[in-house]
Amino acid sequence: MKTLFLFNFIQLFFFTNGLISNSTSRQRIFCVIKTFGGNLATRASTVHQTWASRCDKHVFLTAANLTKWNNTVLPILNLHDVSDNYMELSVKVFDALNQIIQEPQPYDFDWLFMADDDTYVIMEHLRELLQHTRKPLAFGHLFVPKNQAPGHLSGGAGYAINTAALRRMLPNLQTSCADWYVPGMEDVYVSRCLQHLNVSLDGAIDGYRHRFYPLEFITMYKMELPKWFSDYNSLQSYPGFDCCSTNSISFHYMKREWMHLIEWARYLHADD
């Protein structure tokens, strides 16, 4: 059974016609990968070796004391005034955004893409989605709670914010989004900030399927969906290949072995 899933996984990511895109998008993507000090040599290193290398530039976001990582080759945005734990992830992300939006303009990127260190991203598909627009906009997996609460983008699936939206955060997030610059749920608070600034949140729906996934592929394929996903999902779920778009952009909770497998199937094997 495991071999069958492995075969289907490779089918989706490699043997599908036109899978590797020749996108003509000139949009520059700055990838910011959320991680922790203890993951730098493992998850972060794998992301650095795989999909992050296809961003126009990328950094790993951590609040760790990096003394023991002085020899690391990873590009790191280190934050010193916040704890390196999940409970303060929202503050860590807001601190990072605060630094980024205050860089000299014009920015040297067009879109900022925020993801986790266990997210795998097919950058060609992301580039096909991200086109130039003056409209303040953010893309990602849009959760729509059934309790009628406002929707929000999934942090694990990753979300892309254009520079038009980032400029609305100026002069700083302590001023523009003070209510959400506190410990809490990072993806909810970033989404609330964007909504407060009149930035459109787009779920990037491909027909009847998502393109950003807050779960790994096999979970979607087998429809072993946790209750929280069903409570927040806005589309009907389907088993097998119909689970996911052939233009899928990201999957969350991906093991390092799966990342290397996709890398081999899509890129290294293609050179043989």
CSV table of N, CA and C in Angstrom, one decimal, residues 109-191:
chain,number,residue,atom,x,y,z
A,109,PHE,N,12.1,43.1,-4.4
A,109,PHE,CA,11.2,41.9,-4.6
A,109,PHE,C,9.8,42.4,-4.9
A,110,ASP,N,9.0,41.6,-5.5
A,110,ASP,CA,7.6,42.0,-5.8
A,110,ASP,C,6.6,41.3,-4.9
A,111,TRP,N,6.9,40.1,-4.4
A,111,TRP,CA,6.1,39.3,-3.5
A,111,TRP,C,6.9,38.7,-2.4
A,112,LEU,N,6.3,38.8,-1.2
A,112,LEU,CA,6.9,38.1,-0.1
A,112,LEU,C,6.1,36.8,0.2
A,113,PHE,N,6.8,35.7,0.2
A,113,PHE,CA,6.2,34.4,0.5
A,113,PHE,C,6.6,33.9,1.8
A,114,MET,N,5.7,33.7,2.8
A,114,MET,CA,6.0,33.2,4.1
A,114,MET,C,5.5,31.7,4.2
A,115,ALA,N,6.4,30.9,4.7
A,115,ALA,CA,6.1,29.4,4.8
A,115,ALA,C,6.8,28.8,6.0
A,116,ASP,N,6.4,27.6,6.3
A,116,ASP,CA,7.0,26.9,7.4
A,116,ASP,C,8.2,26.0,6.9
A,117,ASP,N,9.0,25.5,7.9
A,117,ASP,CA,10.2,24.7,7.5
A,117,ASP,C,9.8,23.3,7.2
A,118,ASP,N,8.5,22.9,7.3
A,118,ASP,CA,8.0,21.6,6.9
A,118,ASP,C,7.0,21.8,5.8
A,119,THR,N,7.1,22.9,5.0
A,119,THR,CA,6.3,23.1,3.8
A,119,THR,C,7.1,22.9,2.6
A,120,TYR,N,6.5,22.2,1.6
A,120,TYR,CA,7.2,22.1,0.3
A,120,TYR,C,6.5,22.9,-0.7
A,121,VAL,N,7.2,23.7,-1.5
A,121,VAL,CA,6.6,24.6,-2.4
A,121,VAL,C,7.1,24.3,-3.8
A,122,ILE,N,6.2,24.2,-4.8
A,122,ILE,CA,6.5,24.1,-6.2
A,122,ILE,C,6.6,25.5,-6.8
A,123,MET,N,7.8,26.0,-6.9
A,123,MET,CA,8.0,27.4,-7.2
A,123,MET,C,7.5,27.8,-8.5
A,124,GLU,N,7.6,26.9,-9.5
A,124,GLU,CA,7.1,27.2,-10.9
A,124,GLU,C,5.6,27.5,-10.8
A,125,HIS,N,4.8,26.7,-10.0
A,125,HIS,CA,3.4,27.0,-10.0
A,125,HIS,C,3.1,28.3,-9.2
A,126,LEU,N,3.9,28.6,-8.2
A,126,LEU,CA,3.7,29.8,-7.5
A,126,LEU,C,4.0,31.0,-8.4
A,127,ARG,N,5.0,30.9,-9.2
A,127,ARG,CA,5.3,32.0,-10.2
A,127,ARG,C,4.2,32.2,-11.2
A,128,GLU,N,3.6,31.1,-11.6
A,128,GLU,CA,2.5,31.2,-12.6
A,128,GLU,C,1.3,32.0,-11.9
A,129,LEU,N,1.1,31.8,-10.6
A,129,LEU,CA,0.0,32.5,-9.9
A,129,LEU,C,0.3,34.0,-9.7
A,130,LEU,N,1.5,34.3,-9.3
A,130,LEU,CA,1.8,35.6,-8.9
A,130,LEU,C,2.2,36.5,-10.1
A,131,GLN,N,1.3,37.4,-10.4
A,131,GLN,CA,1.5,38.3,-11.5
A,131,GLN,C,1.5,39.7,-11.0
A,132,HIS,N,1.9,40.7,-11.8
A,132,HIS,CA,2.0,42.1,-11.3
A,132,HIS,C,0.6,42.6,-11.1
A,133,THR,N,0.3,43.3,-10.1
A,133,THR,CA,-0.9,44.0,-9.8
A,133,THR,C,-0.6,45.1,-8.8
A,134,ARG,N,-1.3,46.3,-9.0
A,134,ARG,CA,-1.2,47.4,-8.1
A,134,ARG,C,-2.2,47.2,-6.9
A,135,LYS,N,-3.1,46.2,-7.0
A,135,LYS,CA,-4.0,46.0,-6.0
A,135,LYS,C,-3.3,45.3,-4.8
A,136,PRO,N,-3.5,45.8,-3.6
A,136,PRO,CA,-3.0,45.1,-2.4
A,136,PRO,C,-3.6,43.7,-2.3
A,137,LEU,N,-2.8,42.7,-2.3
A,137,LEU,CA,-3.3,41.3,-2.4
A,137,LEU,C,-2.4,40.3,-1.7
A,138,ALA,N,-3.1,39.3,-1.2
A,138,ALA,CA,-2.4,38.2,-0.5
A,138,ALA,C,-3.1,36.9,-1.0
A,139,PHE,N,-2.3,35.9,-1.4
A,139,PHE,CA,-2.7,34.6,-1.8
A,139,PHE,C,-2.4,33.5,-0.8
A,140,GLY,N,-3.2,32.5,-0.7
A,140,GLY,CA,-2.9,31.3,0.2
A,140,GLY,C,-4.1,30.4,0.3
A,141,HIS,N,-4.0,29.5,1.2
A,141,HIS,CA,-5.2,28.6,1.5
A,141,HIS,C,-6.1,29.4,2.4
A,142,LEU,N,-7.3,29.7,1.9
A,142,LEU,CA,-8.2,30.6,2.7
A,142,LEU,C,-9.1,29.7,3.5
A,143,PHE,N,-8.9,29.7,4.8
A,143,PHE,CA,-9.8,29.0,5.7
A,143,PHE,C,-11.1,29.9,5.9
A,144,VAL,N,-12.2,29.2,5.8
A,144,VAL,CA,-13.5,29.8,6.0
A,144,VAL,C,-14.3,29.1,7.1
A,145,PRO,N,-14.1,29.6,8.4
A,145,PRO,CA,-14.8,28.9,9.5
A,145,PRO,C,-16.3,28.8,9.4
A,146,LYS,N,-16.8,27.6,9.7
A,146,LYS,CA,-18.2,27.4,9.7
A,146,LYS,C,-19.0,28.1,10.8
A,147,ASN,N,-18.3,28.7,11.7
A,147,ASN,CA,-18.9,29.5,12.8
A,147,ASN,C,-19.1,30.9,12.4
A,148,GLN,N,-18.9,31.2,11.1
A,148,GLN,CA,-19.1,32.6,10.6
A,148,GLN,C,-18.0,33.6,11.0
A,149,ALA,N,-17.0,33.1,11.6
A,149,ALA,CA,-15.8,34.0,11.9
A,149,ALA,C,-15.2,34.4,10.6
A,150,PRO,N,-14.5,35.6,10.6
A,150,PRO,CA,-13.8,36.0,9.3
A,150,PRO,C,-12.8,34.9,8.9
A,151,GLY,N,-12.6,34.8,7.6
A,151,GLY,CA,-11.7,33.8,7.0
A,151,GLY,C,-10.2,34.3,7.3
A,152,HIS,N,-9.3,33.3,7.2
A,152,HIS,CA,-7.9,33.7,7.3
A,152,HIS,C,-7.1,32.7,6.5
A,153,LEU,N,-5.9,33.2,6.1
A,153,LEU,CA,-4.9,32.4,5.4
A,153,LEU,C,-4.2,31.4,6.3
A,154,SER,N,-4.0,30.2,5.7
A,154,SER,CA,-3.2,29.2,6.5
A,154,SER,C,-1.7,29.5,6.5
A,155,GLY,N,-1.1,29.5,7.7
A,155,GLY,CA,0.3,29.7,7.8
A,155,GLY,C,1.1,28.6,7.3
A,156,GLY,N,0.6,27.3,7.6
A,156,GLY,CA,1.4,26.1,7.2
A,156,GLY,C,1.4,25.9,5.7
A,157,ALA,N,0.4,26.3,5.0
A,157,ALA,CA,0.3,26.2,3.5
A,157,ALA,C,1.2,27.2,2.9
A,158,GLY,N,1.5,28.3,3.6
A,158,GLY,CA,2.2,29.4,3.0
A,158,GLY,C,1.3,30.5,2.5
A,159,TYR,N,1.7,31.7,2.5
A,159,TYR,CA,0.9,32.8,1.9
A,159,TYR,C,1.9,33.8,1.3
A,160,ALA,N,1.4,34.4,0.2
A,160,ALA,CA,2.2,35.4,-0.6
A,160,ALA,C,1.5,36.7,-0.5
A,161,ILE,N,2.3,37.8,-0.1
A,161,ILE,CA,1.8,39.1,0.0
A,161,ILE,C,2.6,40.0,-0.9
A,162,ASN,N,1.9,40.8,-1.7
A,162,ASN,CA,2.6,41.7,-2.7
A,162,ASN,C,3.1,43.0,-2.0
A,163,THR,N,4.0,43.7,-2.7
A,163,THR,CA,4.5,44.9,-2.0
A,163,THR,C,3.5,46.0,-1.9
A,164,ALA,N,2.5,46.0,-2.7
A,164,ALA,CA,1.4,47.0,-2.5
A,164,ALA,C,0.8,46.8,-1.2
A,165,ALA,N,0.6,45.6,-0.7
A,165,ALA,CA,0.0,45.3,0.6
A,165,ALA,C,1.0,45.6,1.7
A,166,LEU,N,2.3,45.2,1.5
A,166,LEU,CA,3.3,45.5,2.5
A,166,LEU,C,3.4,47.0,2.8
A,167,ARG,N,3.3,47.8,1.8
A,167,ARG,CA,3.5,49.2,2.0
A,167,ARG,C,2.4,49.8,2.8
A,168,ARG,N,1.2,49.1,2.9
A,168,ARG,CA,0.1,49.6,3.7
A,168,ARG,C,0.5,49.4,5.2
A,169,MET,N,1.5,48.6,5.5
A,169,MET,CA,1.9,48.3,6.9
A,169,MET,C,2.7,49.4,7.4
A,170,LEU,N,3.2,50.3,6.6
A,170,LEU,CA,4.1,51.4,7.0
A,170,LEU,C,3.3,52.4,7.8
A,171,PRO,N,3.9,53.2,8.7
A,171,PRO,CA,5.4,53.2,9.0
A,171,PRO,C,5.9,52.0,9.7
A,172,ASN,N,5.1,51.4,10.5
A,172,ASN,CA,5.5,50.2,11.2
A,172,ASN,C,4.2,49.5,11.7
A,173,LEU,N,4.4,48.2,12.0
A,173,LEU,CA,3.2,47.4,12.4
A,173,LEU,C,2.7,47.7,13.8
A,174,GLN,N,3.6,48.3,14.7
A,174,GLN,CA,3.1,48.7,16.0
A,174,GLN,C,2.0,49.8,15.8
A,175,THR,N,2.1,50.6,14.7
A,175,THR,CA,1.1,51.6,14.5
A,175,THR,C,0.0,51.1,13.6
A,176,SER,N,0.3,50.4,12.6
A,176,SER,CA,-0.8,50.0,11.6
A,176,SER,C,-1.6,48.8,12.1
A,177,CYS,N,-1.0,47.9,12.9
A,177,CYS,CA,-1.7,46.7,13.3
A,177,CYS,C,-1.4,46.3,14.7
A,178,ALA,N,-1.5,47.3,15.6
A,178,ALA,CA,-1.1,47.1,17.0
A,178,ALA,C,-1.9,46.0,17.7
A,179,ASP,N,-3.2,45.9,17.3
A,179,ASP,CA,-4.1,45.0,18.0
A,179,ASP,C,-3.6,43.5,17.9
A,180,TRP,N,-2.9,43.2,16.8
A,180,TRP,CA,-2.5,41.8,16.5
A,180,TRP,C,-1.0,41.6,16.7
A,181,TYR,N,-0.3,42.6,17.2
A,181,TYR,CA,1.2,42.5,17.4
A,181,TYR,C,1.4,41.9,18.8
A,182,VAL,N,0.8,40.8,19.0
A,182,VAL,CA,0.9,40.1,20.4
A,182,VAL,C,1.0,38.6,20.1
A,183,PRO,N,1.4,37.9,21.2
A,183,PRO,CA,1.5,36.4,21.0
A,183,PRO,C,0.1,35.9,20.7
A,184,GLY,N,0.1,34.9,19.8
A,184,GLY,CA,-1.2,34.3,19.4
A,184,GLY,C,-1.0,33.5,18.1
A,185,MET,N,-2.1,33.2,17.4
A,185,MET,CA,-2.1,32.4,16.2
A,185,MET,C,-1.6,33.3,15.0
A,186,GLU,N,-0.4,33.0,14.6
A,186,GLU,CA,0.3,33.8,13.6
A,186,GLU,C,-0.5,34.0,12.3
A,187,ASP,N,-1.1,32.9,11.7
A,187,ASP,CA,-1.8,33.1,10.5
A,187,ASP,C,-3.1,33.9,10.6
A,188,VAL,N,-3.7,33.7,11.8
A,188,VAL,CA,-5.0,34.5,12.0
A,188,VAL,C,-4.6,35.9,12.2
A,189,TYR,N,-3.6,36.2,13.0
A,189,TYR,CA,-3.3,37.6,13.3
A,189,TYR,C,-2.7,38.4,12.1
A,190,VAL,N,-1.9,37.7,11.2
A,190,VAL,CA,-1.4,38.3,10.0
A,190,VAL,C,-2.6,38.6,9.1
A,191,SER,N,-3.5,37.6,9.0
A,191,SER,CA,-4.7,37.8,8.1
A,191,SER,C,-5.6,39.0,8.7
